[in-house]
Amino acid sequence: MHRAYHTLRWEGDALGTLYLIDQTLLPEQFTEINAATVEDVWHAIRQLSVRGAPAIGVAAAWGAVLGTQQCRDSSRAEFDSRQREVSDYLAGSRPTAVNLSWALQRLQRIAESDADATAAQMHQRLFEEAALIQLEDEQMCDRIGRHGAELLESGTGVLTHCNAGSLATAGNGTALSVIFSAKAAGKQLHVYADETRPLLQGARLTAWELQQRDVEVTVICDNMAAQVMKEGRIQAVVTGADRIAANGDVANKIGTYGVALLARAHGIPFYVAAPSSTFDLVLATGNEIPIEQRADTEVTHGFGRQTVPAGVDVYNPAFDVTPAPLIDAIITERGVVHRPETQSVCRHLG
Ligand code: MRU
């Protein structure tokens, strides 16, 4: 079964508007938000209405188009200045997923490419580039899925962490695309979805979209993964990534590092599925990846009630870094990098 929804949907021409599924409300409610201004997009990214590294990048590109709509009749100098302002503003919405700045830099290069174009012509080009980023994202998901499916045998129990599915991209996802492709190829899989504290992207989003697509899924609390592996239920782990350093270290949702350690201890292969836009080759190792710190209330007042005594200190990093030696392979739209390290990563990305 194919997905019957679009995580991000642009309606209209360059003067159109963006619709996003409000992922904070799933699985109870399926509601779209109309993001009509760059501020709407910034807030949607910040509050995780749209989340997941590739989807954040696509949303930011559309945000830049929205933020420059009113300057189509301005001078080029005014348009360019607004474009840079909007880009800096969007780049500050979340720090860890590099796809955000990657998409904004693509638009920036377009904006700097033709000094003779009018503001309206340049805005049209930014619109076309944003549409291309979204289209490429969809295609990239399918390629990742095909490459990754070859690594999974029929009968495999697959553990995944957080949500790296269609809700995290413009297409079929990264880690979950591997599962959808393997299933489409006739393989029998059973997915174990870590619930993924504190915001439960695994329980709320991964389980929802696998159920929508008739993939067998069992939700487990994060602290159950070791036991489930020991019971022999897991033969592979597949996760997404928010930023990958040149040496193959991977930043992903908090808890991923622990899952990688558990997988190694149980002799289970640990795979990361991510597009090449998630690599940040400027960073030599994962130690340099900025880790987003989020509000204490995500931990103290999770979903409707207080679960930590008032006044108690809380630490809430949203991501962690899994060292490359714990990763058996990184799956991209270009193929598979086995045992990633600096040379194999750079060779893979050309
Ligand atoms: O805080 P989130 O929900 O944006 O975190 C998302 C993740 O960590 C995903 O695993 C990652 O972005 C990969 S999405 C294909």
CSV table of N, CA and C and ligand atoms in Angstrom, one decimal, residues 48 51-54 56 94 161-165 168-169 173-175 201 240-242 252-253 273 292 318-319, ligand 1:
chain,number,residue,atom,x,y,z
A,48,LEU,N,8.5,21.2,15.9
A,48,LEU,CA,8.5,19.8,15.4
A,48,LEU,C,7.1,19.4,14.7
A,51,ARG,N,9.4,17.7,11.0
A,51,ARG,CA,10.6,17.3,11.6
A,51,ARG,C,11.2,16.1,10.8
A,52,GLY,N,12.5,15.7,11.2
A,52,GLY,CA,13.2,14.8,10.3
A,52,GLY,C,14.1,15.6,9.4
A,53,ALA,N,15.3,15.2,9.3
A,53,ALA,CA,16.3,16.0,8.6
A,53,ALA,C,15.9,16.4,7.2
A,54,PRO,N,15.6,15.4,6.3
A,54,PRO,CA,15.3,15.8,4.9
A,54,PRO,C,14.0,16.7,4.8
A,56,ILE,N,12.9,18.8,7.0
A,56,ILE,CA,13.3,20.1,7.5
A,56,ILE,C,13.9,20.9,6.4
A,94,ARG,N,16.6,25.2,13.8
A,94,ARG,CA,17.1,24.0,14.5
A,94,ARG,C,18.6,23.8,14.1
A,161,HIS,N,14.8,3.4,15.3
A,161,HIS,CA,14.7,4.4,16.4
A,161,HIS,C,14.2,5.7,15.8
A,162,CYS,N,13.4,6.4,16.6
A,162,CYS,CA,12.8,7.6,16.1
A,162,CYS,C,11.9,7.4,14.9
A,163,ASN,N,11.8,8.4,14.0
A,163,ASN,CA,11.1,8.2,12.8
A,163,ASN,C,11.9,8.7,11.6
A,164,ALA,N,12.3,7.8,10.8
A,164,ALA,CA,13.0,8.1,9.5
A,164,ALA,C,12.2,7.6,8.4
A,165,GLY,N,10.9,8.0,8.4
A,165,GLY,CA,10.0,7.5,7.3
A,165,GLY,C,9.5,8.6,6.5
A,168,ALA,N,9.3,12.1,7.7
A,168,ALA,CA,10.6,12.8,7.9
A,168,ALA,C,11.2,13.2,6.6
A,169,THR,N,10.5,13.0,5.5
A,169,THR,CA,11.1,13.3,4.2
A,169,THR,C,9.9,13.8,3.3
A,173,GLY,N,10.8,8.1,2.9
A,173,GLY,CA,11.7,8.0,4.1
A,173,GLY,C,13.1,7.5,3.7
A,174,THR,N,13.9,7.3,4.8
A,174,THR,CA,15.2,6.8,4.6
A,174,THR,C,15.2,5.3,5.2
A,175,ALA,N,15.3,5.2,6.5
A,175,ALA,CA,15.3,3.9,7.1
A,175,ALA,C,14.1,3.1,6.8
A,201,GLN,N,8.6,9.9,18.9
A,201,GLN,CA,8.5,9.9,17.4
A,201,GLN,C,8.3,8.4,16.9
A,240,GLY,N,17.9,6.5,10.7
A,240,GLY,CA,18.2,7.6,9.9
A,240,GLY,C,19.4,8.3,10.5
A,241,ALA,N,19.6,9.6,10.0
A,241,ALA,CA,20.7,10.4,10.5
A,241,ALA,C,20.3,11.9,10.3
A,242,ASP,N,20.8,12.7,11.2
A,242,ASP,CA,20.6,14.2,11.1
A,242,ASP,C,21.8,14.9,10.5
A,252,ASN,N,22.2,11.3,15.3
A,252,ASN,CA,20.7,11.0,15.1
A,252,ASN,C,20.0,11.1,16.5
A,253,LYS,N,18.7,10.9,16.4
A,253,LYS,CA,17.9,11.1,17.6
A,253,LYS,C,18.5,10.5,18.9
A,273,ALA,N,20.6,4.9,7.3
A,273,ALA,CA,20.2,5.2,5.9
A,273,ALA,C,20.0,6.7,5.9
A,292,GLU,N,21.4,19.9,19.5
A,292,GLU,CA,20.3,20.7,20.0
A,292,GLU,C,19.9,20.3,21.4
A,318,ALA,N,18.7,16.6,22.3
A,318,ALA,CA,17.8,16.0,21.3
A,318,ALA,C,18.5,14.9,20.4
A,319,PHE,N,19.8,14.9,20.4
A,319,PHE,CA,20.5,14.0,19.5
A,319,PHE,C,21.8,13.5,20.2
B,1,MRU,O1,13.9,15.7,16.4
B,1,MRU,P1,13.5,15.0,15.1
B,1,MRU,O2,12.2,14.3,15.2
B,1,MRU,O3,13.6,16.0,13.9
B,1,MRU,O4,14.6,13.9,14.9
B,1,MRU,C1,14.5,13.2,13.8
B,1,MRU,C2,15.6,12.1,13.7
B,1,MRU,O5,16.4,12.0,14.5
B,1,MRU,C3,15.5,11.2,12.5
B,1,MRU,O6,16.0,9.9,12.8
B,1,MRU,C4,16.5,11.8,11.4
B,1,MRU,O7,16.2,13.2,11.2
B,1,MRU,C5,16.4,11.1,10.1
B,1,MRU,S1,15.0,11.4,9.2
B,1,MRU,C6,15.0,10.6,7.7
